Coordinates of C-alpha atoms in Angstrom, one line a residue:
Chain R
X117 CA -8.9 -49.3 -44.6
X118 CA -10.6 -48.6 -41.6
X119 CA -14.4 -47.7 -41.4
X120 CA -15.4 -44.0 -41.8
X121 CA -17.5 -43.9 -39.0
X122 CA -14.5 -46.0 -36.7
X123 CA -12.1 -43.2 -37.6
X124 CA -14.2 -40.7 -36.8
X125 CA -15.6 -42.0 -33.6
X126 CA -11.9 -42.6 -33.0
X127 CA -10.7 -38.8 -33.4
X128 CA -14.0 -37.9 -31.1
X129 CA -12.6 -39.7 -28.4
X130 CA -9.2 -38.9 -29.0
X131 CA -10.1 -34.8 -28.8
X132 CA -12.6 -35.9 -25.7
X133 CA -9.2 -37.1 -24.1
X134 CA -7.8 -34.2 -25.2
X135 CA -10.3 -32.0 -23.8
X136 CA -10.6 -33.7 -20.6
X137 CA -6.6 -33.4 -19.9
X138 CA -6.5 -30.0 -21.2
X139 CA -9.2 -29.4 -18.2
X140 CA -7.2 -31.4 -15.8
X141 CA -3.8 -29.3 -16.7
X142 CA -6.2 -26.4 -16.6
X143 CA -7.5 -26.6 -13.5
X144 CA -4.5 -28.5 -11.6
X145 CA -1.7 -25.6 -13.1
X146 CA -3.6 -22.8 -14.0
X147 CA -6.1 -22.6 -10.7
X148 CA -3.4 -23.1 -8.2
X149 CA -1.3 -20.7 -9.6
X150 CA -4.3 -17.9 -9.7
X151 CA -5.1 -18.9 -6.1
X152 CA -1.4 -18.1 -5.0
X153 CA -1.5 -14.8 -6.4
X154 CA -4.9 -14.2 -5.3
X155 CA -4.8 -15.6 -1.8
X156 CA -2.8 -12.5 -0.7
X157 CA -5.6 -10.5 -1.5
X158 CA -8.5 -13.0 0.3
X159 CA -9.7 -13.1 3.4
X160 CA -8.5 -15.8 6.4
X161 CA -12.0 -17.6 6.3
X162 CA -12.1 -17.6 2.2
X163 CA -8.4 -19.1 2.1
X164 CA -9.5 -21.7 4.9
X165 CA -12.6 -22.6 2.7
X166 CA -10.3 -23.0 -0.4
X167 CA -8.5 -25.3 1.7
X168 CA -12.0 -27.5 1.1
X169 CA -12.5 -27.7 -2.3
X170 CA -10.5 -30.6 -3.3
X171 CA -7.2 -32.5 -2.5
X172 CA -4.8 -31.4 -5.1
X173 CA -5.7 -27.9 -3.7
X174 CA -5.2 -28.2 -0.7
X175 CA -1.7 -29.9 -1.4
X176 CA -1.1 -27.4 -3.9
X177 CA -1.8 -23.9 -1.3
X178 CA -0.2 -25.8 1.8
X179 CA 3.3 -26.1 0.1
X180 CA 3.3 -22.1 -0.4
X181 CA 4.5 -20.8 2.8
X182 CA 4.1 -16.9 1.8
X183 CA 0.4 -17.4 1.7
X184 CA -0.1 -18.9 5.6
X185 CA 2.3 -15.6 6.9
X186 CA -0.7 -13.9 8.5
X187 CA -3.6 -15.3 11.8
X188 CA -6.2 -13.0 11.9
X189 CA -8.8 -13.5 14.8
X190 CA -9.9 -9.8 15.4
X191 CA -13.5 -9.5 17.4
X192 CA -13.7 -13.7 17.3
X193 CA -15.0 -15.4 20.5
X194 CA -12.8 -18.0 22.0
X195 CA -10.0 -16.7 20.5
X196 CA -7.3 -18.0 22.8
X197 CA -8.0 -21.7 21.9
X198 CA -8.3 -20.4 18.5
X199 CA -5.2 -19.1 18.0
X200 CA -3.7 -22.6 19.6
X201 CA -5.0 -24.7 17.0
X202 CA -3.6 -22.6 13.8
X203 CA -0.6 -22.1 15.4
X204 CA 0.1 -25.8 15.9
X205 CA -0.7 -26.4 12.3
X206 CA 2.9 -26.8 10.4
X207 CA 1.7 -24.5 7.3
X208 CA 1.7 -21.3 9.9
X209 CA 5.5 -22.4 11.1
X210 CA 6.6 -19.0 9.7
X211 CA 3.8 -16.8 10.6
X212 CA 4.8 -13.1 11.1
X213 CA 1.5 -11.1 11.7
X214 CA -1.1 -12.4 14.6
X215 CA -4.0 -10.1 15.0
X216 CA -6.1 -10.6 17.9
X217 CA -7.8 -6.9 18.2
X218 CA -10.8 -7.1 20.4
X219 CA -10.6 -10.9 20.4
X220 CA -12.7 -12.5 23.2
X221 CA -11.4 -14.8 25.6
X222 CA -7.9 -14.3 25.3
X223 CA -5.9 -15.0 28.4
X224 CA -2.7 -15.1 29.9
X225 CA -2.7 -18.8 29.9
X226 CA -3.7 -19.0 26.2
X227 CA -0.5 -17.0 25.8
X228 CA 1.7 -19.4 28.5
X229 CA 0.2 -22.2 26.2
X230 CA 1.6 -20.8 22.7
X231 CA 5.2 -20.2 24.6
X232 CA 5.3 -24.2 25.9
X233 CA 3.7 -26.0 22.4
X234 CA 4.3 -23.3 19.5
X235 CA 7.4 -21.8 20.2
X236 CA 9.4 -23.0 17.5
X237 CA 6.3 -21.2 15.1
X238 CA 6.6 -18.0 16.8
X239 CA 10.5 -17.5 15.7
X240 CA 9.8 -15.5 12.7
X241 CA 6.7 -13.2 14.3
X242 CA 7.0 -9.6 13.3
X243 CA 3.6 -8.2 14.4
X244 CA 1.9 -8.8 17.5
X245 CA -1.7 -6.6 18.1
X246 CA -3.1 -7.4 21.0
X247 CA -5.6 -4.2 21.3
X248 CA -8.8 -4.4 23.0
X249 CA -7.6 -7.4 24.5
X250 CA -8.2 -6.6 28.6
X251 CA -7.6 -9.9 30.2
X252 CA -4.1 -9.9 29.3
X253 CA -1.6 -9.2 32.4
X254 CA 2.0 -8.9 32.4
X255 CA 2.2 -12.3 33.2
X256 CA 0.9 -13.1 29.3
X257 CA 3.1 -10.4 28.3
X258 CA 6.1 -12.3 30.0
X259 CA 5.4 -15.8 28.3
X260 CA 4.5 -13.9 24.6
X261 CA 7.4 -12.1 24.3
X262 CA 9.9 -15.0 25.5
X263 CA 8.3 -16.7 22.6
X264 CA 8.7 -14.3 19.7
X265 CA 12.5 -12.7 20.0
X266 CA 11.8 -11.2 16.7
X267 CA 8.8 -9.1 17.3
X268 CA 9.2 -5.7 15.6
X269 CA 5.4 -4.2 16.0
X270 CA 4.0 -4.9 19.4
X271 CA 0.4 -3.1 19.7
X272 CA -2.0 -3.1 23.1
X273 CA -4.1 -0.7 23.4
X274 CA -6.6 -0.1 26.0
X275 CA -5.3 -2.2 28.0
X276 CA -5.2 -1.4 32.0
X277 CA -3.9 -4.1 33.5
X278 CA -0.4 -3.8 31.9
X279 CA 2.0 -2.1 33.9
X280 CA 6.2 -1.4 34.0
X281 CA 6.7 -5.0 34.7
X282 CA 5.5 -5.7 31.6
X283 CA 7.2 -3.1 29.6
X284 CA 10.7 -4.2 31.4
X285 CA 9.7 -7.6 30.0
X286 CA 9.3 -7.1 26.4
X287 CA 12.4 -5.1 26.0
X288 CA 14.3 -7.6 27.5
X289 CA 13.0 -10.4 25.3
X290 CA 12.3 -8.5 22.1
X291 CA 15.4 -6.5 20.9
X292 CA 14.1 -5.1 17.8
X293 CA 10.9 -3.4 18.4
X294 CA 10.4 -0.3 15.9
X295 CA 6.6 0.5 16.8
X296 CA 5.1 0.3 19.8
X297 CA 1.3 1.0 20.5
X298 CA 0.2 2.0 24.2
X299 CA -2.7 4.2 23.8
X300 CA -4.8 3.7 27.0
X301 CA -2.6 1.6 28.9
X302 CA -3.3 3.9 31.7
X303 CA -0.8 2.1 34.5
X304 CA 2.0 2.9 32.4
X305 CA 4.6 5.5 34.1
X306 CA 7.9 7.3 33.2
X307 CA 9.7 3.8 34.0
X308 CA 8.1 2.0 31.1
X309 CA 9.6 5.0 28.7
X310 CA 13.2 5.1 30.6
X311 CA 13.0 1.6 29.5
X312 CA 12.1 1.9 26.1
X313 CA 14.5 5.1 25.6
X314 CA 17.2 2.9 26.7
X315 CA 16.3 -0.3 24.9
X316 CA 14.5 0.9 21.6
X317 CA 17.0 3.5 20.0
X318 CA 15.7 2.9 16.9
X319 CA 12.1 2.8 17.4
X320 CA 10.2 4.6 14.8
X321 CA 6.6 4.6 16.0
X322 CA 5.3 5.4 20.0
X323 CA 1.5 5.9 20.4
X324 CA 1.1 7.0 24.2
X325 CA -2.7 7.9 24.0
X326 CA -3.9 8.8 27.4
X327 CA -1.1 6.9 29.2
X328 CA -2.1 9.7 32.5
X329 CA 0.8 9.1 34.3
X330 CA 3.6 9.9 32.4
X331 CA 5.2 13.5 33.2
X332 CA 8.1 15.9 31.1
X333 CA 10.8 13.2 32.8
X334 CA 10.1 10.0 30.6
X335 CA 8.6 12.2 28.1
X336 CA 12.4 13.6 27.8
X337 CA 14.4 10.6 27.8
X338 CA 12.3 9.0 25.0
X339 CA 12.8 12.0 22.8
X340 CA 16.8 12.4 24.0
X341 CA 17.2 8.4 23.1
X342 CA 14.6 7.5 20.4
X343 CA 16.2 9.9 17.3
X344 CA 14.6 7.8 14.8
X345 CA 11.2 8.3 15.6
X346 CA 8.5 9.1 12.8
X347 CA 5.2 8.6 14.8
X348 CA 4.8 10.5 18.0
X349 CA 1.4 10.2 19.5
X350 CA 0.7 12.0 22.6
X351 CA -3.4 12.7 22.3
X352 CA -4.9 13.8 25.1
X353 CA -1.5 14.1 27.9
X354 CA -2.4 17.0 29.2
X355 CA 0.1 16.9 31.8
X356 CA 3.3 17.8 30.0
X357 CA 5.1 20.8 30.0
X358 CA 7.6 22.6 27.4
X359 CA 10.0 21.3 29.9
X360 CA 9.6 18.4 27.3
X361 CA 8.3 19.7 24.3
X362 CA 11.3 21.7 23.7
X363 CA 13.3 18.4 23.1
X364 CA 11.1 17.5 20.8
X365 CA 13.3 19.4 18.2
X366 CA 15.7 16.4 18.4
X367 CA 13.4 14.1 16.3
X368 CA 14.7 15.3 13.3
X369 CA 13.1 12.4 11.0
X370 CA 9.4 13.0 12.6
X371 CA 6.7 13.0 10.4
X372 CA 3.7 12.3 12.6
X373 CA 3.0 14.2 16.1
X374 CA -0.2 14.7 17.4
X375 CA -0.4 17.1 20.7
X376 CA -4.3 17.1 20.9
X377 CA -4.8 18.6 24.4
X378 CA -1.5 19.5 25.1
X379 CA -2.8 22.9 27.0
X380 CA 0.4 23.4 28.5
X381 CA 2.2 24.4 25.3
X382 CA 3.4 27.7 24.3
X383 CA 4.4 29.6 21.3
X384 CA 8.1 28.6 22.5
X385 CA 7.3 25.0 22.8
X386 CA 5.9 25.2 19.1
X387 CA 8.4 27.1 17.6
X388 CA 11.0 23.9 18.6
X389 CA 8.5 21.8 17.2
X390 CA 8.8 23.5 14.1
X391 CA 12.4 22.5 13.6
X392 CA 11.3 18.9 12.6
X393 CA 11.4 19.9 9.0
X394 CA 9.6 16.9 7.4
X395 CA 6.4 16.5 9.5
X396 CA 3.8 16.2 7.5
X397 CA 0.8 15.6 10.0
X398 CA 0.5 17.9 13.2
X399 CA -1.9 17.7 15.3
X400 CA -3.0 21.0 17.5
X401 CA -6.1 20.5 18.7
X402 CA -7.2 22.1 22.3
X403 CA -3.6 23.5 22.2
X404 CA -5.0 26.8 23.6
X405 CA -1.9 28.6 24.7
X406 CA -0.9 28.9 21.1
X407 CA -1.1 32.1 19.1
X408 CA 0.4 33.3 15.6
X409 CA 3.7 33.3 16.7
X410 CA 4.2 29.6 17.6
X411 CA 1.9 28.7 13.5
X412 CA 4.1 30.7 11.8
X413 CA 6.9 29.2 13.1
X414 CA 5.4 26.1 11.9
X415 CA 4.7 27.4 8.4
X416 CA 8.6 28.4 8.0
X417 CA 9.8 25.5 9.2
X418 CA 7.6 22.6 8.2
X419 CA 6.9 23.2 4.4
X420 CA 6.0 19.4 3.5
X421 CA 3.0 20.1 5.9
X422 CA -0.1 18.1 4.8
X423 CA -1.8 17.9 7.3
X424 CA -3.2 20.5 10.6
X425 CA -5.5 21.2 12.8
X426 CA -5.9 24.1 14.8
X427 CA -9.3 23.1 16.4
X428 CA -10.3 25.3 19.6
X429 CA -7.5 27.4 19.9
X430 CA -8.8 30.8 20.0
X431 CA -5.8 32.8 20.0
X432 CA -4.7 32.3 16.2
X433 CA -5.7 35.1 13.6
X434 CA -5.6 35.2 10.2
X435 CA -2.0 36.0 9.9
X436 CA -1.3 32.4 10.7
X437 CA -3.0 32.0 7.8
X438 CA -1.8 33.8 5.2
X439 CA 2.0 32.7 6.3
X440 CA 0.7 28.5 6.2
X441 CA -0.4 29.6 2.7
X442 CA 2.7 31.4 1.4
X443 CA 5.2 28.1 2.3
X444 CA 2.5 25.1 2.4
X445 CA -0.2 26.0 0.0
X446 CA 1.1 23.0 -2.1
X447 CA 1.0 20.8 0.4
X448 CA -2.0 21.1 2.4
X449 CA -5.0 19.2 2.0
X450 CA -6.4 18.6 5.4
X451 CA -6.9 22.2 8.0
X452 CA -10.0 22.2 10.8
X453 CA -9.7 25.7 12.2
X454 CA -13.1 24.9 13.6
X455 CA -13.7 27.0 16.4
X456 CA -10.7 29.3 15.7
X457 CA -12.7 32.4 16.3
X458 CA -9.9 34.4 16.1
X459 CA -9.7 33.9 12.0
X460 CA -11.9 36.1 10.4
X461 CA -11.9 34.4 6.9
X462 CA -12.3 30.9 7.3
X463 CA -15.2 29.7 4.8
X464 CA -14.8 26.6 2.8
X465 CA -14.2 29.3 -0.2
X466 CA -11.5 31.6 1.4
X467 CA -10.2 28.7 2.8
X468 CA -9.6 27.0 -0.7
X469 CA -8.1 30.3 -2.2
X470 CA -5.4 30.5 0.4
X471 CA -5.2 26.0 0.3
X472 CA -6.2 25.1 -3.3
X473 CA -5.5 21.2 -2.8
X474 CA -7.9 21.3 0.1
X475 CA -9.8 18.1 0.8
X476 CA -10.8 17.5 4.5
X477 CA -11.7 20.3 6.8
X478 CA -12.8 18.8 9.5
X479 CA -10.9 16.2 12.0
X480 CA -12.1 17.0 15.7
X481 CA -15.3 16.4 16.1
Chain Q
X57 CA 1.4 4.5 -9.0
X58 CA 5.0 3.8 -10.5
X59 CA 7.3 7.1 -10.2
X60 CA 10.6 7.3 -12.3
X61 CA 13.7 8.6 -11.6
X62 CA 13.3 11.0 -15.0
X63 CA 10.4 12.6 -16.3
X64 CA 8.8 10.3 -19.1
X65 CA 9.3 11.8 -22.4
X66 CA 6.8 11.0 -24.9
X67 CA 9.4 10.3 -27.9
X68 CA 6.7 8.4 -29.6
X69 CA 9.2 5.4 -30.0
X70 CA 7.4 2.6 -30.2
X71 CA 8.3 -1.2 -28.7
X72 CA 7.7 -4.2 -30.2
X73 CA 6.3 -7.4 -28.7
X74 CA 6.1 -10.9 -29.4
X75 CA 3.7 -13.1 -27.8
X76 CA 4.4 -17.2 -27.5
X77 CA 2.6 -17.8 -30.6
X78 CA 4.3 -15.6 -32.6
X79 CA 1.9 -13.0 -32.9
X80 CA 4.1 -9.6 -33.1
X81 CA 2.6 -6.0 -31.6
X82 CA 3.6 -2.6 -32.1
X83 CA 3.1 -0.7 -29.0
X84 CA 4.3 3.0 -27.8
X85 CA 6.4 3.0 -25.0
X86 CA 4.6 5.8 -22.8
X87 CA 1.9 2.8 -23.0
X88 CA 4.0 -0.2 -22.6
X89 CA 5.6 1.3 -19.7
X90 CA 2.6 0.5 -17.5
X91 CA 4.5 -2.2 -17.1
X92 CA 7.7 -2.6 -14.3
X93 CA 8.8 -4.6 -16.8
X94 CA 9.1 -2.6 -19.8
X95 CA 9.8 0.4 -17.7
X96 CA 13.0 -0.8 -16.7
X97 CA 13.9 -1.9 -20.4
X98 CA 13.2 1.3 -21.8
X99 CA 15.3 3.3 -18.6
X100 CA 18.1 0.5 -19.3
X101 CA 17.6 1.5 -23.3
X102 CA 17.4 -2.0 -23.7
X103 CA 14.3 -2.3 -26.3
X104 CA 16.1 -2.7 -29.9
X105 CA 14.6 -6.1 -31.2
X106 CA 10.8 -7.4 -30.3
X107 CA 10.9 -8.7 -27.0
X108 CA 9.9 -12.2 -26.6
X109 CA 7.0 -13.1 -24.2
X110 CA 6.9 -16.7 -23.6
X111 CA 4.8 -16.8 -21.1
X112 CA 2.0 -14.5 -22.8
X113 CA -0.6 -15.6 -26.3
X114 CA -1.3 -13.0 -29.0
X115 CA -5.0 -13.1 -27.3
X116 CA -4.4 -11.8 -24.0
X117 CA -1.4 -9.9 -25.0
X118 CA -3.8 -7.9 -27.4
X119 CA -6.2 -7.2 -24.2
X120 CA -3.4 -6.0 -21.6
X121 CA -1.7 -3.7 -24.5
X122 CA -5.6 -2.4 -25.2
X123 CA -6.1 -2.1 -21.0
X124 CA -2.6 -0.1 -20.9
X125 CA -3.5 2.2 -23.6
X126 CA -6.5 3.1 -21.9
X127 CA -4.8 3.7 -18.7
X128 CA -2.2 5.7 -20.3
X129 CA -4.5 7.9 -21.8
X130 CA -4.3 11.3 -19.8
X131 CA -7.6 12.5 -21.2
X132 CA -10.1 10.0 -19.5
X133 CA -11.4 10.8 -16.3
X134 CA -11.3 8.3 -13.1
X135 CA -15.1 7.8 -13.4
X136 CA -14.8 7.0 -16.8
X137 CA -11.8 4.3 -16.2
X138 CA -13.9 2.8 -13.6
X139 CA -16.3 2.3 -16.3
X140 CA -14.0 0.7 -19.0
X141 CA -11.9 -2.0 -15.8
X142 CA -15.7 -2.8 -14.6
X143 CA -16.3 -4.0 -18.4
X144 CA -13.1 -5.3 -19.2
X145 CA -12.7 -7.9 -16.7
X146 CA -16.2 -8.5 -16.7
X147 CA -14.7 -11.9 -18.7
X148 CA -15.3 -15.7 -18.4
X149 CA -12.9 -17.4 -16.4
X150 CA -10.4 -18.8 -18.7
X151 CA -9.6 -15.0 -20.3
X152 CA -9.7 -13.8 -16.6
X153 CA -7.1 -16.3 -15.3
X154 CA -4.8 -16.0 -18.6
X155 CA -5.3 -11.9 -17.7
X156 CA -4.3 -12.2 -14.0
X157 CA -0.9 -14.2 -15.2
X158 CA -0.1 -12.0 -17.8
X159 CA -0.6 -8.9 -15.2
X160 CA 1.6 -10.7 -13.0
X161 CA 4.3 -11.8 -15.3
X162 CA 4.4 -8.6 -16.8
X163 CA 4.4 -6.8 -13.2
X164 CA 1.5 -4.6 -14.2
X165 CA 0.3 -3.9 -10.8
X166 CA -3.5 -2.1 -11.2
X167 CA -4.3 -4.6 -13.6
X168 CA -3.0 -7.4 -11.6
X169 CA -5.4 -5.9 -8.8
X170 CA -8.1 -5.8 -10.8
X171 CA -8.0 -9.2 -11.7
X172 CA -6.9 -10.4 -8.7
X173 CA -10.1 -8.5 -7.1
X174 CA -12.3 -10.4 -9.6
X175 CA -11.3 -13.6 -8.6
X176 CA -11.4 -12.9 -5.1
X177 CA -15.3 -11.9 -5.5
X178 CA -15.6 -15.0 -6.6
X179 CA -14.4 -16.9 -3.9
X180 CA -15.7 -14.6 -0.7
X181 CA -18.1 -15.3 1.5
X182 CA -18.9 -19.3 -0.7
X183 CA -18.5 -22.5 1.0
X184 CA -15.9 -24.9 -0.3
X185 CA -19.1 -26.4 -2.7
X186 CA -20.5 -23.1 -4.0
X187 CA -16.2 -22.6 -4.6
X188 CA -16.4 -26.1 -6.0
X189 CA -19.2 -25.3 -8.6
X190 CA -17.6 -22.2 -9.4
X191 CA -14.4 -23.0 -10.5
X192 CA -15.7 -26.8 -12.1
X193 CA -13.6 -28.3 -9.8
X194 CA -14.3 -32.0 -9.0
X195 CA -14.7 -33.3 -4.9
X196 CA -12.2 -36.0 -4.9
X197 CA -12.1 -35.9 -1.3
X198 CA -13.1 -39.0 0.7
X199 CA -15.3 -38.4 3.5
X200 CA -12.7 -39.6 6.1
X201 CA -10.2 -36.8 4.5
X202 CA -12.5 -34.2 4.5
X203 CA -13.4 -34.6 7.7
X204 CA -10.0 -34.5 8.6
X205 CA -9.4 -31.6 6.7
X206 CA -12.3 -29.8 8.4
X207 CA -11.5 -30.8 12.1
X208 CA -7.9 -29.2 11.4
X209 CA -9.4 -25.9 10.5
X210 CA -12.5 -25.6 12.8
X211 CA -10.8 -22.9 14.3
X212 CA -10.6 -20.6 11.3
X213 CA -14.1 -21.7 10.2
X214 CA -15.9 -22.4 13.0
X215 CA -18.6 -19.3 14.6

């Protein structure tokens, strides 16, 4: 029989073992496995570091491909060699999001570069946002979107360099664009939007922020040809017309339109904006031809409205009002009528007994 | 926020549960429904005999049915749920990982956040050693490898 003390020592060492693999399957199973479902949620620098920590992890995060689907190198320096490197790593091979808003030193070569040694990782990109990034020409454009034939979200804005030529090259090389972002790209003209009427039927998004140089004619064709738009951004354009406006009754699916500064528009305009029945953001800032008539047009027609703002237009009354209240008062919980001197009763506490799910009053500032 | 196709009725019907190790809970479905899971059992009317749970111990089952109770509850106010999700995961890491799985095998979205959140505090902002000491985890890199490792990444870690 064997010693007392020999078993016992025996069973210690035995449940030491025991420990010590239960710690091993602990931390190679279980910490992996939290750090794939967590690693969604972390940031690009975190999940680089993690990268770090020990072999097995690294082996273990490497083979999940639906963690290395995002590059994010917004405001980083050097950014065009930056976004090289990743992409020649084999993990990002099926990267659909690149971020590079306000990234420094991004150039059209960086972007000529990517085309020639990371094409075959660009096949599955989905997302491109290039705001803030000003050295880009239509040259990069050119080599980008040759690259990336799947690109569904394409985002520049303030950028002036980029002009037609550029536009005429993405919808040739990217047939599946749904949002497009173009706020500031000041060069663009009614070209760039005959192309993307004819090219982009289904786009759902257009942000054309201070783009000065369109006029009612591309305006039109976008809203003849684009029927599926949700998101219609056309913030300070001061230069359109009803001419245009008018058409804008076509988008019967829009949800989104802001018309901040749109001084030209009338009651008449309005009152064909109103038959877009499911917006639920409208934007009427500066619109200073607008009176009653064209709001309560809007109230009748747009009852899923959540959010308005009348700021600065002087000609509305408090029988706009009252008629937003009897069809939206469920609805509403953002209204600036800053500056609407023309409504008499317009304190946070009248305002909250004619809009009692009220949150946000102000949105120009 | 989950929405249903039908309004939920509370029919106080009750589901039961069993955990991997047996352990057997009684649980009302207007609770149990927090998760995707359940939910879709109890719209299918599929929720006759205890359903096993493999995958989850009587411990940490005990915790996510006490979490979804409290998050059922329609009298507690927002501050005061804040409250109770600061303390309840406020857990050493072995609960908080067993937690996270169950959330996730369960498909119980918030709480899945919340844990996930957790662990992510955790890991921002550390260097691979502070991440190291956290999480116990050995260095069994070589210095060549890591190096290597390193030099491949310099451009995600790099200032």
């Amino acid at each position: 029989m064997k010693n007392y003390a020999e078993m016992a020592e025996t069973r210690l060492a035995l449940s030491e073992m025991e420990a010590a693999e239960a710690e091993v399957v602990w931390n190679r199973k279980t910490v992996p496995k939290v750090l794939k479902i967590v690693s969604t949620r972390l940031l690009q620098r975190d999940l680089v570091s993690l990268l770090l920590v020990s072999p097995w992890l690294y082996r273990s995060l490497v083979s999940y491909p639906s963690i290395w689907l995002s590059l994010d190198f917004s405001e980083m320096g050097n950014a065009g060699n930056r976004v090289v490197a990743a992409l020649s790593l084999p993990r990002y091979c099926y990267v659909k999001h690149i971020k590079l808003e306000f990234a420094q030193d991004i150039e059209d070569k960086h972007l000529e570069l990517l085309k020639i040694k990371c094409l075959d990782s660009l096949q599955n990109l989905e997302c491109l946002n290039l705001n803030g990034c000003q050295k880009i020409s239509d040259k990069g454009i050119e080599a980008i979107t040759n690259a990336c034939p799947t690109l569904k979200v394409f985002s520049i804005y303030w950028n002036v360099r980029i002009t037609d030529m550029g536009i005429k090259h993405l919808v040739k090389n990217c047939k599946y664009v749904t949002e497009l972002n173009l706020s500031g790209c000041k060069n663009i003209s009614d070209k760039s939007l005959q192309l993307v009427a004819e090219n982009y039927s289904k786009l759902e998004l257009l942000n054309l922020t201070r783009c000065t140089k369109l006029t009612d004619h591309g305006l039109q064709q976008i809203l003849l040809k684009c029927s599926f738009l949700q998101s219609l951004n056309l913030y300070a354009l001061s230069g359109f017309t009803d001419l245009a406006y008018k058409s804008i009754s076509l988008l019967t699916q829009l949800k989104f339109l802001d018309l901040c500064g749109a001084q030209n528009l009338s009651d008449e305009g309005l009152a064909c904006v109103a038959k877009c029945v499911n917006l639920v953001c409208l934007n009427l800032t500066w619109c200073i031809r607008v009176t009653d008539l064209g709001v309560i047009c809007i109230a009748q027609g747009c009852t899923s409205l959540e959010f308005l703002s009348l700021f600065g237009i002087v000609g509305v009354t408090d029988k706009c009002l009252e008629a937003l209240s009897r069809s939206c008062s469920n609805t509403i919980t953002t209204l600036d009528v800053n500056g609407c001197i023309g409504i008499k009763r317009r304190s946070r506490d009248e305002l909250l007994h004619l809009f009692p799910h009220l949150k946000c009053f102000k949105v120009h500032s | 926020m989950s929405s249903s196709s039908s309004p939920m009725q509370s029919t106080g019907r009750k589901l039961k549960l069993k955990s991997k190790d047996d352990e057997t809970f009684e649980v009302e479905e207007a609770v149990a429904v927090k998760s995707q899971i359940f939910k879709y059992m109890v719209e299918d009317g599929v929720s006759n005999g205890p359903i096993p749970l493999p995958n989850v111990n009587g411990k940490t089952l005990a915790r996510v049915l006490q979490w979804c109770q409290k998050h059922a509850d329609p009298t507690i106010t927002e501050d005061e749920l804040n409250k109770y999700d600061a303390g309840f995961i406020d857990v050493d890491q072995a609960v908080l990982y067993d937690l996270l799985m169950a959330a996730n095998y369960l498909n119980i979205e918030e709480l899945l956040k919340l844990a996930c959140m957790r662990v992510a505090d955790m890991i921002k902002g550390k260097s691979p050693d502070e991440i190291r000491r956290t999480f116990n985890i050995k260095n069994d890199f070589t210095p060549e490898e890591e190096e290597e490792v390193r030099k491949e990444n310099a451009w995600a870690l790099g200032p």
